Short mmCIF file of C-alpha atoms in Angstrom, two decimals:
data_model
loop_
_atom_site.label_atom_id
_atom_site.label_comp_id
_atom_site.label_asym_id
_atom_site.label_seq_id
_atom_site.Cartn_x
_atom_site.Cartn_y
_atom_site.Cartn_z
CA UNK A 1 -33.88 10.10 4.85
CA UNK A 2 -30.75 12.33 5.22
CA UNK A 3 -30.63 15.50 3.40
CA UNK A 4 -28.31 16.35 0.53
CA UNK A 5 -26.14 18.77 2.89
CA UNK A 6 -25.54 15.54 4.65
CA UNK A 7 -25.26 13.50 1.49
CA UNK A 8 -22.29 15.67 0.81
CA UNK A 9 -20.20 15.25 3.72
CA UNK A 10 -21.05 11.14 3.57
CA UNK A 11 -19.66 11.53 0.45
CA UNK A 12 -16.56 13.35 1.74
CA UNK A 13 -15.61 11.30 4.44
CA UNK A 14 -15.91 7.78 2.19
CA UNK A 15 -13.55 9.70 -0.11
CA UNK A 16 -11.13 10.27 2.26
CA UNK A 17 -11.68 6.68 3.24
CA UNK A 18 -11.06 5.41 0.20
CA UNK A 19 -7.40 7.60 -0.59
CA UNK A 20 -6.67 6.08 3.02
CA UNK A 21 -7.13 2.83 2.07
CA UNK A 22 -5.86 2.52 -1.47
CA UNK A 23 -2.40 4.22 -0.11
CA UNK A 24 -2.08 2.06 2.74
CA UNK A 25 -3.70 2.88 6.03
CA UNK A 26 -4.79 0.37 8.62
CA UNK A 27 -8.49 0.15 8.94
CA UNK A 28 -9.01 0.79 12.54
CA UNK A 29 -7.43 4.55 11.22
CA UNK A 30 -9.87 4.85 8.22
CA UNK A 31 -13.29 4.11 10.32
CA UNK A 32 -12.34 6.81 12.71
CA UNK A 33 -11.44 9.24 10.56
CA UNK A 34 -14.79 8.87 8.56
CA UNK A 35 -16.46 8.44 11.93
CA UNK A 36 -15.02 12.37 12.60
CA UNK A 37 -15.43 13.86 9.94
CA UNK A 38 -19.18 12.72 10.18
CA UNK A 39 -19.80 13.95 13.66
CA UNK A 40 -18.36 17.21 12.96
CA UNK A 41 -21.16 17.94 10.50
CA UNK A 42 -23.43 16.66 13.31
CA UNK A 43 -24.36 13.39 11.89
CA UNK A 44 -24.04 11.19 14.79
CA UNK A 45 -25.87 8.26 14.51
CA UNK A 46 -23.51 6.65 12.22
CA UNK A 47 -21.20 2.65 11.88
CA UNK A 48 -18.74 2.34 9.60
CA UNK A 49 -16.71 -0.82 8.90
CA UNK A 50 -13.79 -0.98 6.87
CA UNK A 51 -11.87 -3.78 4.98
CA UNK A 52 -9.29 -3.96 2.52
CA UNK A 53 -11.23 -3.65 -0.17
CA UNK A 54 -14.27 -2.12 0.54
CA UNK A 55 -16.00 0.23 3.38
CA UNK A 56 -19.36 0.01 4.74
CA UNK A 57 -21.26 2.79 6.20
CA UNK A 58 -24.75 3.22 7.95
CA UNK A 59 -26.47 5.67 9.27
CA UNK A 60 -29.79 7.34 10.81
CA UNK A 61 -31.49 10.39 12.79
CA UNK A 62 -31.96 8.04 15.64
CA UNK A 63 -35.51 7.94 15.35
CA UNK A 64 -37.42 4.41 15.87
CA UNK A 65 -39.17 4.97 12.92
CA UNK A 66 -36.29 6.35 10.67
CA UNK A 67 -35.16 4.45 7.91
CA UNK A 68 -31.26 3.66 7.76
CA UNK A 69 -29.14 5.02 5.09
CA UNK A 70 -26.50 2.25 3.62
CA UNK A 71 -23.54 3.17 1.50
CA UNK A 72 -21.00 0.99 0.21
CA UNK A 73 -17.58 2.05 -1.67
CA UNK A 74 -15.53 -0.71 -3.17
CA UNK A 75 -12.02 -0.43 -3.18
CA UNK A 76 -9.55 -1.35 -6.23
CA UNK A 77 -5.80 -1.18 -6.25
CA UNK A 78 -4.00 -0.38 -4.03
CA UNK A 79 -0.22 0.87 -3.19
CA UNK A 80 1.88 2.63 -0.70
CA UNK A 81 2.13 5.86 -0.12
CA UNK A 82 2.11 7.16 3.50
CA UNK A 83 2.38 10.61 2.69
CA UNK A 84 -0.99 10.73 0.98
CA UNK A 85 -2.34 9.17 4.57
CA UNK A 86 -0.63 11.38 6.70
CA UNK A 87 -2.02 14.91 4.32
CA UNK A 88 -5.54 12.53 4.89
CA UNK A 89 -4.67 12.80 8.95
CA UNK A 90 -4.11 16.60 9.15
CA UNK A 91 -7.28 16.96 6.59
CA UNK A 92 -9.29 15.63 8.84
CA UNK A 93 -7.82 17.28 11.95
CA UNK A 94 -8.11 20.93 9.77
CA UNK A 95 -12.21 20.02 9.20
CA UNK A 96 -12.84 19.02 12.11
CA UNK A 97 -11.39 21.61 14.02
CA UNK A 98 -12.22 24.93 11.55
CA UNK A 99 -15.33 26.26 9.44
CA UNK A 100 -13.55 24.73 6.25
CA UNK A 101 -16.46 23.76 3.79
CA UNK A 102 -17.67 20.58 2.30
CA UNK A 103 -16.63 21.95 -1.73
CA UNK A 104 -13.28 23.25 -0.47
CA UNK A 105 -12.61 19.70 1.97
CA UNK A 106 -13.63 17.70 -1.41
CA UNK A 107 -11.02 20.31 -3.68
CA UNK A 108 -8.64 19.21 -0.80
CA UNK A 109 -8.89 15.80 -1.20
CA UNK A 110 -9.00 15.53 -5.25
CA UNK A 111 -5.69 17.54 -4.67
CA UNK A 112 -4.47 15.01 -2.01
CA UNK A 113 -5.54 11.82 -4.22
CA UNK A 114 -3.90 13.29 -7.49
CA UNK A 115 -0.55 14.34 -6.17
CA UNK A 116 2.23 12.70 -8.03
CA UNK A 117 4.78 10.00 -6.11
CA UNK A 118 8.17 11.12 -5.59
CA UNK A 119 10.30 11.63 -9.03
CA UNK A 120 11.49 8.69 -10.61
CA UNK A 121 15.32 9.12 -9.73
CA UNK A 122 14.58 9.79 -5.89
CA UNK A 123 12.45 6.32 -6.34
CA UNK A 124 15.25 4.61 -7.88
CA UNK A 125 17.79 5.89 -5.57
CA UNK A 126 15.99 4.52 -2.36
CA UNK A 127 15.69 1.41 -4.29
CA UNK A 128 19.29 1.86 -4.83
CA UNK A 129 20.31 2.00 -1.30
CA UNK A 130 18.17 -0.48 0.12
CA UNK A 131 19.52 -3.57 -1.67
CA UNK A 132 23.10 -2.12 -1.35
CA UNK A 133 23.07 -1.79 2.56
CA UNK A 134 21.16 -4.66 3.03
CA UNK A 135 23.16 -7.31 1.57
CA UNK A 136 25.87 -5.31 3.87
CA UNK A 137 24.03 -6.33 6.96
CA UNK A 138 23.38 -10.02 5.03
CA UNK A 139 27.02 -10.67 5.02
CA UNK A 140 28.09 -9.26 1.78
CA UNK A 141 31.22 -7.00 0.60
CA UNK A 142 31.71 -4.12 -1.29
CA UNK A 143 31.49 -6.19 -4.66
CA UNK A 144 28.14 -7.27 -3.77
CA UNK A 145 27.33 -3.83 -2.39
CA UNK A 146 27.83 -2.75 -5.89
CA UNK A 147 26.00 -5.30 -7.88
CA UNK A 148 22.81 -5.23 -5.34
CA UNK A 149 22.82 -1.58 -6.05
CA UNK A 150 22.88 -2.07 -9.57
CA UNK A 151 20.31 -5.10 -9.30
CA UNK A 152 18.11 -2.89 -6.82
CA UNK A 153 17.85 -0.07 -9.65
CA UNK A 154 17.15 -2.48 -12.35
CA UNK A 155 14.33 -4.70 -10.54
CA UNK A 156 12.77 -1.69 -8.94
CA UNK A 157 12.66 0.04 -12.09
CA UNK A 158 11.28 -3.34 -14.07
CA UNK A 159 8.26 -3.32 -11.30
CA UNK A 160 7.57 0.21 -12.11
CA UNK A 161 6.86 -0.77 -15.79
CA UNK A 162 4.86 -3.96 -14.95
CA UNK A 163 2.83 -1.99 -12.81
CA UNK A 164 1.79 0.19 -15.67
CA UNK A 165 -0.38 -2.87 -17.24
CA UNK A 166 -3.05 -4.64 -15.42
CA UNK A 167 -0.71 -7.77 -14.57
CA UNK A 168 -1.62 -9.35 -10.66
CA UNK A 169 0.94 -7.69 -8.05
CA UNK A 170 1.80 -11.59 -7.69
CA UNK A 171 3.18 -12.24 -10.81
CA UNK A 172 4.68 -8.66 -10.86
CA UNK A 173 6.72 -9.98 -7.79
CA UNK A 174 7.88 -13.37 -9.25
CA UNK A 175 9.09 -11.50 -12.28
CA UNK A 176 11.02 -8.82 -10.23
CA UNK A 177 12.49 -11.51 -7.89
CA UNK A 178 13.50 -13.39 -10.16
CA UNK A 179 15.40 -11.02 -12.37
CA UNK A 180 17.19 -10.17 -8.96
CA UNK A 181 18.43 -13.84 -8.90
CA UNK A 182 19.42 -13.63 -12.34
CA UNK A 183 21.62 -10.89 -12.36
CA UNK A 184 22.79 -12.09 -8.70
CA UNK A 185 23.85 -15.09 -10.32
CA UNK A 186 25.01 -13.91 -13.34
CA UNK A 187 27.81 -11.32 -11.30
CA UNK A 188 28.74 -14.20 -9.11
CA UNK A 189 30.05 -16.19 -12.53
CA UNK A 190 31.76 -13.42 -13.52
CA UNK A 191 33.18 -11.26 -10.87
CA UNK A 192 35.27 -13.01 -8.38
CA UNK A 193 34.16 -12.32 -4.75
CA UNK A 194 30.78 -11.98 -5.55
CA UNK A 195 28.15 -14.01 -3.16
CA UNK A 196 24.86 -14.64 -4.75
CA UNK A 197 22.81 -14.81 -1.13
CA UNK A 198 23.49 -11.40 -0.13
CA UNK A 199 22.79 -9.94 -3.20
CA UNK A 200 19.46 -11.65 -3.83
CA UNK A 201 18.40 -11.18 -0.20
CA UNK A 202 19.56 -7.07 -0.59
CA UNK A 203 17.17 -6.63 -3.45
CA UNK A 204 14.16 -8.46 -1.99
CA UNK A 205 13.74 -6.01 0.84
CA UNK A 206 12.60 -3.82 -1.78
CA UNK A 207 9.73 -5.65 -2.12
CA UNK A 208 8.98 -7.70 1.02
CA UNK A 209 5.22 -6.31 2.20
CA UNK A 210 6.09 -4.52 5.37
CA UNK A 211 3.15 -2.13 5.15
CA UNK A 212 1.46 -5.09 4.66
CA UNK A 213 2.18 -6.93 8.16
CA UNK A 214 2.58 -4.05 10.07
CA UNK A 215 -1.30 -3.35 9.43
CA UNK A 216 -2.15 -6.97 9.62
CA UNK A 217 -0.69 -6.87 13.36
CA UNK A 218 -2.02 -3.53 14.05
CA UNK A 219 -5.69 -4.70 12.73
CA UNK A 220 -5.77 -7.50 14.72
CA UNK A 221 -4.51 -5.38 17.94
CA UNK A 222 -7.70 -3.70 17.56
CA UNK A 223 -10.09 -6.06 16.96
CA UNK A 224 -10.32 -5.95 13.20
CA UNK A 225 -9.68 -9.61 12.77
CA UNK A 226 -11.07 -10.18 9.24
CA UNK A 227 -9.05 -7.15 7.80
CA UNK A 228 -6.22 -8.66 9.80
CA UNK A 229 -6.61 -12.14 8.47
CA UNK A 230 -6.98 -10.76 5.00
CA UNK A 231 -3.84 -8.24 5.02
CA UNK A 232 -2.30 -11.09 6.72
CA UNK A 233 -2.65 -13.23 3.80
CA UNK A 234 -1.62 -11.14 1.34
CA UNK A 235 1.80 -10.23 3.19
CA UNK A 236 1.98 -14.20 2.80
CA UNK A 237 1.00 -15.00 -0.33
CA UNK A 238 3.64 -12.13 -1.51
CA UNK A 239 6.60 -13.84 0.11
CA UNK A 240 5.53 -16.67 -1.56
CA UNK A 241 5.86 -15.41 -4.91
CA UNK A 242 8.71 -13.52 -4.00
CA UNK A 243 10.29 -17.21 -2.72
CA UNK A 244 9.27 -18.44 -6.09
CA UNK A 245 10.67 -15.90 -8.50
CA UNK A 246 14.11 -16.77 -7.05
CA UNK A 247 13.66 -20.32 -6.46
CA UNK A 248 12.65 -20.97 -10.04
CA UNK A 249 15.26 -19.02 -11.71
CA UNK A 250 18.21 -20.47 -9.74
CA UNK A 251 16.77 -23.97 -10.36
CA UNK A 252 17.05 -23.05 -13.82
CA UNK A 253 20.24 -21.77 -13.24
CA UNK A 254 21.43 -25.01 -12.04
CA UNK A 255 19.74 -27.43 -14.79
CA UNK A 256 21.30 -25.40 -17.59
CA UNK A 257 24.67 -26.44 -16.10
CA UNK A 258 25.72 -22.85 -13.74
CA UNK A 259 27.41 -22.73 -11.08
CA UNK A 260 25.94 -24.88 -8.37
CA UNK A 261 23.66 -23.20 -6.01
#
């Protein structure tokens, strides 16, 4: 049986695990950080294995006759945030490394989990100038520069209030997408020199899942295949429904007599 000194730091570490996860991080990073901040409190018989959605940890005294201690977090929601991973990082490096207590690490990390995302505006800027420059390097002018800016804002800023609600990321996407095509559409049939295809493609990199693949290829670099497979998916099955947001509306488009697409 582990002691409730230990108890406390098992706790720790899965909480840090779990901020990790929820904001982002690959796997492969949230085993070893629990991993460390578990052998640092001198607990060293210890596995932990990580997916998407849940971590898994196990541990003993090393005794033949010990019993092993399972714990299991599940893991709901989840977003991006890799500043909340990277404060995780140095957390981990600081407890490690110094004499910093188990009720000041956890004060840390409640701190770390409840910090606020960058203010609105900033967010809507950098939505802003993603869809503006990239329909630039799609092909498009300075009149789709403006709209995708102005189509950026708007979609980024209609994700932000679906994600309010308990609505699937999925159909959150499809919605969002598809508004893009709309309004693509709708400034190529009224301002002349407008393309639709380097608008719609501008505001889509807003919400293609990089984080997504990166950690999928990054998972399966180190071995984590099933996390890989899984985040793999999901990058997948999110281009998917970003394809069919904007498929469906400009079929639409086209059956209620627009401009031919």
């Amino acid at each position: 049986m582990i002691n409730p000194y230990q108890k406390k730091i098992l706790l720790l570490a899965i909480h840090a695990g779990e901020i990790m996860l929820k904001n982002g991080a690959e796997t492969s990073r949230v085993e070893d950080t629990i991993t460390r901040i578990c052998k640092a409190c001198r607990i060293d018989r210890i596995e932990t294995f990580a997916t998407p959605t849940g971590i898994f940890i196990s541990l003993d005294k090393g005794g033949e006759n010990d019993d092993t201690q399972t714990f299991i977090k599940r893991i709901h929601g989840a977003s991006t945030d890799l500043n909340k991973i990277s404060k995780i990082n140095s957390f981990s490096r600081e407890f490690t490394t110094t004499d910093l207590s188990v009720e000041s690490g956890m004060e840390i990390l409640k701190e770390i989990e409840n910090e606020k995302p960058y203010p609105m505006p900033v967010r809507m800027l950098g939505a802003a100038m993603i869809a503006s420059f990239f329909s630039v390097i799609f092909g498009g002018n300075m009149i789709d520069f403006c709209v995708a800016l102005v189509d950026g804002v708007i979609c980024y800023t209609l994700s932000c209030f679906l994600g309010r609600y308990p609505i699937n990321p999925f159909i959150i996407s499809f919605c969002c997408c598809g508004v893009a095509a709309f309004i693509a559409l709708l400034a190529v049939s009224t301002v002349p020199g407008a393309s639709y295809s380097s608008i719609i493609i501008g505001t889509l990199m807003i919400f293609v899942p990089g984080v997504a693949i990166t950690n999928s290829i990054r998972d399966f670099l180190s071995g984590d295949m099933l996390s890989g497979v899984s985040r793999m998916m999901e990058a997948f099955l999110i281009a998917v429904s970003l394809a069919a947001g904007v498929g469906f509306v400009m079929k639409l488009w086209y059956m209620l007599g627009g401009l031919p697409v």
